[in-house]
Amino acid sequence: MLPAGCFYPAPYVFRGKPMSHDDFFSDLLRWIDTQIEGKIDLDRVAARAGYSKWHLQRMFKQYTGYALGEYIRERRLKKSAERLAEGEEPILQVAISFGFDSQQSFNRSFKRQFGQSPGAWRRQGPEARQIPGGFC
């Protein structure tokens, strides 16, 4: 929902159909979630949404309260944590499948998000693993 006093003068138009703000962002969030494995960046999201990167990021922040890049990063990390919990897939493979350039960058981001490395997190028992709720 948009904060009180914020509005856009025209409805969103997507694929030739007008959409409400809620519908537009619900559709966009669903699409991001389906694309989260692999390379997804602001350019691709903006192209899908039909807005410039700058304008989309501003709208996204107004609507959700979160930066678009931050949202994507947190979704990737949450989904990667779920994948690590499910099996024995190598950490590097999980990192690459979620669009991280290297295991080092994945480890750094994962540790910043969850307070420990992916390997240490995986070694914990299921009852000890906590995936923060956040906005994802």
mmCIF file of N, CA, C and O in Angstrom, residues 11-52:
data_model
loop_
_atom_site.group_PDB
_atom_site.id
_atom_site.type_symbol
_atom_site.label_atom_id
_atom_site.label_comp_id
_atom_site.label_asym_id
_atom_site.label_seq_id
_atom_site.Cartn_x
_atom_site.Cartn_y
_atom_site.Cartn_z
ATOM 1 N N PRO A 11 -3.312 5.304 -13.778
ATOM 2 C CA PRO A 11 -3.145 3.904 -13.380
ATOM 3 C C PRO A 11 -1.949 3.308 -14.110
ATOM 4 O O PRO A 11 -1.514 3.801 -15.139
ATOM 5 N N TYR A 12 -1.421 2.240 -13.563
ATOM 6 C CA TYR A 12 -0.360 1.509 -14.231
ATOM 7 C C TYR A 12 -0.964 0.830 -15.445
ATOM 8 O O TYR A 12 -2.088 0.351 -15.411
ATOM 9 N N VAL A 13 -0.209 0.791 -16.497
ATOM 10 C CA VAL A 13 -0.640 0.075 -17.690
ATOM 11 C C VAL A 13 0.406 -0.989 -17.958
ATOM 12 O O VAL A 13 1.594 -0.695 -18.081
ATOM 13 N N PHE A 14 -0.052 -2.221 -18.001
ATOM 14 C CA PHE A 14 0.854 -3.327 -18.252
ATOM 15 C C PHE A 14 0.258 -4.196 -19.336
ATOM 16 O O PHE A 14 -0.880 -4.635 -19.227
ATOM 17 N N ARG A 15 1.027 -4.372 -20.411
ATOM 18 C CA ARG A 15 0.580 -5.143 -21.564
ATOM 19 C C ARG A 15 -0.768 -4.654 -22.078
ATOM 20 O O ARG A 15 -1.667 -5.420 -22.382
ATOM 21 N N GLY A 16 -0.880 -3.316 -22.101
ATOM 22 C CA GLY A 16 -2.062 -2.682 -22.669
ATOM 23 C C GLY A 16 -3.280 -2.645 -21.770
ATOM 24 O O GLY A 16 -4.328 -2.150 -22.166
ATOM 25 N N LYS A 17 -3.167 -3.162 -20.534
ATOM 26 C CA LYS A 17 -4.312 -3.168 -19.624
ATOM 27 C C LYS A 17 -4.008 -2.305 -18.408
ATOM 28 O O LYS A 17 -2.938 -2.427 -17.820
ATOM 29 N N PRO A 18 -4.958 -1.444 -18.024
ATOM 30 C CA PRO A 18 -4.753 -0.670 -16.788
ATOM 31 C C PRO A 18 -4.795 -1.607 -15.576
ATOM 32 O O PRO A 18 -5.545 -2.568 -15.554
ATOM 33 N N MET A 19 -3.956 -1.302 -14.595
ATOM 34 C CA MET A 19 -3.898 -2.100 -13.367
ATOM 35 C C MET A 19 -3.876 -1.160 -12.172
ATOM 36 O O MET A 19 -3.329 -0.073 -12.253
ATOM 37 N N SER A 20 -4.426 -1.626 -11.072
ATOM 38 C CA SER A 20 -4.320 -0.849 -9.836
ATOM 39 C C SER A 20 -2.887 -0.961 -9.329
ATOM 40 O O SER A 20 -2.114 -1.832 -9.754
ATOM 41 N N HIS A 21 -2.525 -0.094 -8.395
ATOM 42 C CA HIS A 21 -1.191 -0.137 -7.791
ATOM 43 C C HIS A 21 -0.950 -1.503 -7.139
ATOM 44 O O HIS A 21 0.107 -2.093 -7.305
ATOM 45 N N ASP A 22 -1.960 -1.977 -6.393
ATOM 46 C CA ASP A 22 -1.816 -3.270 -5.724
ATOM 47 C C ASP A 22 -1.598 -4.390 -6.730
ATOM 48 O O ASP A 22 -0.736 -5.239 -6.547
ATOM 49 N N ASP A 23 -2.398 -4.401 -7.794
ATOM 50 C CA ASP A 23 -2.257 -5.446 -8.811
ATOM 51 C C ASP A 23 -0.901 -5.366 -9.498
ATOM 52 O O ASP A 23 -0.271 -6.389 -9.749
ATOM 53 N N PHE A 24 -0.477 -4.152 -9.825
ATOM 54 C CA PHE A 24 0.811 -3.969 -10.495
ATOM 55 C C PHE A 24 1.942 -4.533 -9.647
ATOM 56 O O PHE A 24 2.771 -5.310 -10.124
ATOM 57 N N PHE A 25 1.990 -4.151 -8.372
ATOM 58 C CA PHE A 25 3.085 -4.598 -7.528
ATOM 59 C C PHE A 25 2.948 -6.069 -7.154
ATOM 60 O O PHE A 25 3.955 -6.771 -7.045
ATOM 61 N N SER A 26 1.743 -6.571 -6.985
ATOM 62 C CA SER A 26 1.569 -8.006 -6.729
ATOM 63 C C SER A 26 2.098 -8.816 -7.901
ATOM 64 O O SER A 26 2.807 -9.808 -7.726
ATOM 65 N N ASP A 27 1.758 -8.375 -9.115
ATOM 66 C CA ASP A 27 2.235 -9.061 -10.315
ATOM 67 C C ASP A 27 3.758 -8.985 -10.407
ATOM 68 O O ASP A 27 4.419 -9.979 -10.699
ATOM 69 N N LEU A 28 4.307 -7.814 -10.152
ATOM 70 C CA LEU A 28 5.753 -7.636 -10.231
ATOM 71 C C LEU A 28 6.480 -8.491 -9.188
ATOM 72 O O LEU A 28 7.480 -9.142 -9.498
ATOM 73 N N LEU A 29 5.979 -8.534 -7.972
ATOM 74 C CA LEU A 29 6.606 -9.336 -6.917
ATOM 75 C C LEU A 29 6.526 -10.821 -7.238
ATOM 76 O O LEU A 29 7.488 -11.566 -7.011
ATOM 77 N N ARG A 30 5.393 -11.261 -7.777
ATOM 78 C CA ARG A 30 5.274 -12.665 -8.197
ATOM 79 C C ARG A 30 6.285 -12.988 -9.296
ATOM 80 O O ARG A 30 6.927 -14.029 -9.269
ATOM 81 N N TRP A 31 6.412 -12.080 -10.261
ATOM 82 C CA TRP A 31 7.348 -12.301 -11.357
ATOM 83 C C TRP A 31 8.784 -12.358 -10.834
ATOM 84 O O TRP A 31 9.546 -13.234 -11.233
ATOM 85 N N ILE A 32 9.153 -11.436 -9.953
ATOM 86 C CA ILE A 32 10.507 -11.447 -9.370
ATOM 87 C C ILE A 32 10.749 -12.786 -8.692
ATOM 88 O O ILE A 32 11.806 -13.392 -8.853
ATOM 89 N N ASP A 33 9.768 -13.270 -7.949
ATOM 90 C CA ASP A 33 9.925 -14.531 -7.236
ATOM 91 C C ASP A 33 10.148 -15.697 -8.193
ATOM 92 O O ASP A 33 10.919 -16.601 -7.897
ATOM 93 N N THR A 34 9.503 -15.674 -9.353
ATOM 94 C CA THR A 34 9.701 -16.762 -10.320
ATOM 95 C C THR A 34 11.041 -16.646 -11.033
ATOM 96 O O THR A 34 11.513 -17.626 -11.596
ATOM 97 N N GLN A 35 11.632 -15.471 -11.025
ATOM 98 C CA GLN A 35 12.898 -15.238 -11.724
ATOM 99 C C GLN A 35 14.103 -15.205 -10.794
ATOM 100 O O GLN A 35 15.221 -14.966 -11.239
ATOM 101 N N ILE A 36 13.887 -15.441 -9.510
ATOM 102 C CA ILE A 36 14.921 -15.202 -8.508
ATOM 103 C C ILE A 36 16.125 -16.122 -8.689
ATOM 104 O O ILE A 36 17.240 -15.768 -8.334
ATOM 105 N N GLU A 37 15.914 -17.305 -9.245
ATOM 106 C CA GLU A 37 17.047 -18.171 -9.543
ATOM 107 C C GLU A 37 17.643 -17.709 -10.862
ATOM 108 O O GLU A 37 16.948 -17.600 -11.849
ATOM 109 N N GLY A 38 18.912 -17.424 -10.852
ATOM 110 C CA GLY A 38 19.577 -16.957 -12.056
ATOM 111 C C GLY A 38 19.853 -15.473 -11.995
ATOM 112 O O GLY A 38 19.752 -14.832 -10.956
ATOM 113 N N LYS A 39 20.199 -14.939 -13.121
ATOM 114 C CA LYS A 39 20.564 -13.524 -13.203
ATOM 115 C C LYS A 39 19.319 -12.663 -13.328
ATOM 116 O O LYS A 39 18.618 -12.701 -14.328
ATOM 117 N N ILE A 40 19.048 -11.926 -12.311
ATOM 118 C CA ILE A 40 17.972 -10.938 -12.355
ATOM 119 C C ILE A 40 18.567 -9.646 -11.822
ATOM 120 O O ILE A 40 19.205 -9.636 -10.774
ATOM 121 N N ASP A 41 18.421 -8.588 -12.572
ATOM 122 C CA ASP A 41 18.976 -7.315 -12.148
ATOM 123 C C ASP A 41 17.933 -6.225 -12.357
ATOM 124 O O ASP A 41 16.838 -6.469 -12.877
ATOM 125 N N LEU A 42 18.282 -5.030 -11.929
ATOM 126 C CA LEU A 42 17.330 -3.918 -11.992
ATOM 127 C C LEU A 42 16.918 -3.602 -13.429
ATOM 128 O O LEU A 42 15.761 -3.245 -13.671
ATOM 129 N N ASP A 43 17.848 -3.749 -14.375
ATOM 130 C CA ASP A 43 17.507 -3.491 -15.777
ATOM 131 C C ASP A 43 16.410 -4.434 -16.255
ATOM 132 O O ASP A 43 15.462 -4.025 -16.913
ATOM 133 N N ARG A 44 16.559 -5.693 -15.926
ATOM 134 C CA ARG A 44 15.573 -6.694 -16.352
ATOM 135 C C ARG A 44 14.220 -6.460 -15.686
ATOM 136 O O ARG A 44 13.178 -6.579 -16.325
ATOM 137 N N VAL A 45 14.215 -6.137 -14.411
ATOM 138 C CA VAL A 45 12.959 -5.873 -13.698
ATOM 139 C C VAL A 45 12.289 -4.626 -14.273
ATOM 140 O O VAL A 45 11.079 -4.613 -14.506
ATOM 141 N N ALA A 46 13.087 -3.586 -14.520
ATOM 142 C CA ALA A 46 12.538 -2.352 -15.084
ATOM 143 C C ALA A 46 11.952 -2.595 -16.468
ATOM 144 O O ALA A 46 10.869 -2.078 -16.794
ATOM 145 N N ALA A 47 12.637 -3.396 -17.280
ATOM 146 C CA ALA A 47 12.116 -3.704 -18.617
ATOM 147 C C ALA A 47 10.800 -4.462 -18.505
ATOM 148 O O ALA A 47 9.848 -4.191 -19.250
ATOM 149 N N ARG A 48 10.704 -5.388 -17.585
ATOM 150 C CA ARG A 48 9.466 -6.157 -17.380
ATOM 151 C C ARG A 48 8.339 -5.242 -16.934
ATOM 152 O O ARG A 48 7.202 -5.373 -17.373
ATOM 153 N N ALA A 49 8.679 -4.294 -16.057
ATOM 154 C CA ALA A 49 7.662 -3.390 -15.512
ATOM 155 C C ALA A 49 7.274 -2.291 -16.494
ATOM 156 O O ALA A 49 6.202 -1.707 -16.383
ATOM 157 N N GLY A 50 8.175 -1.984 -17.426
ATOM 158 C CA GLY A 50 7.877 -0.936 -18.397
ATOM 159 C C GLY A 50 8.198 0.466 -17.919
ATOM 160 O O GLY A 50 7.654 1.443 -18.433
ATOM 161 N N TYR A 51 9.069 0.572 -16.938
ATOM 162 C CA TYR A 51 9.478 1.868 -16.400
ATOM 163 C C TYR A 51 10.999 1.955 -16.407
ATOM 164 O O TYR A 51 11.683 0.939 -16.446
ATOM 165 N N SER A 52 11.512 3.159 -16.308
ATOM 166 C CA SER A 52 12.961 3.308 -16.179
ATOM 167 C C SER A 52 13.383 2.749 -14.820
ATOM 168 O O SER A 52 12.577 2.675 -13.889
#
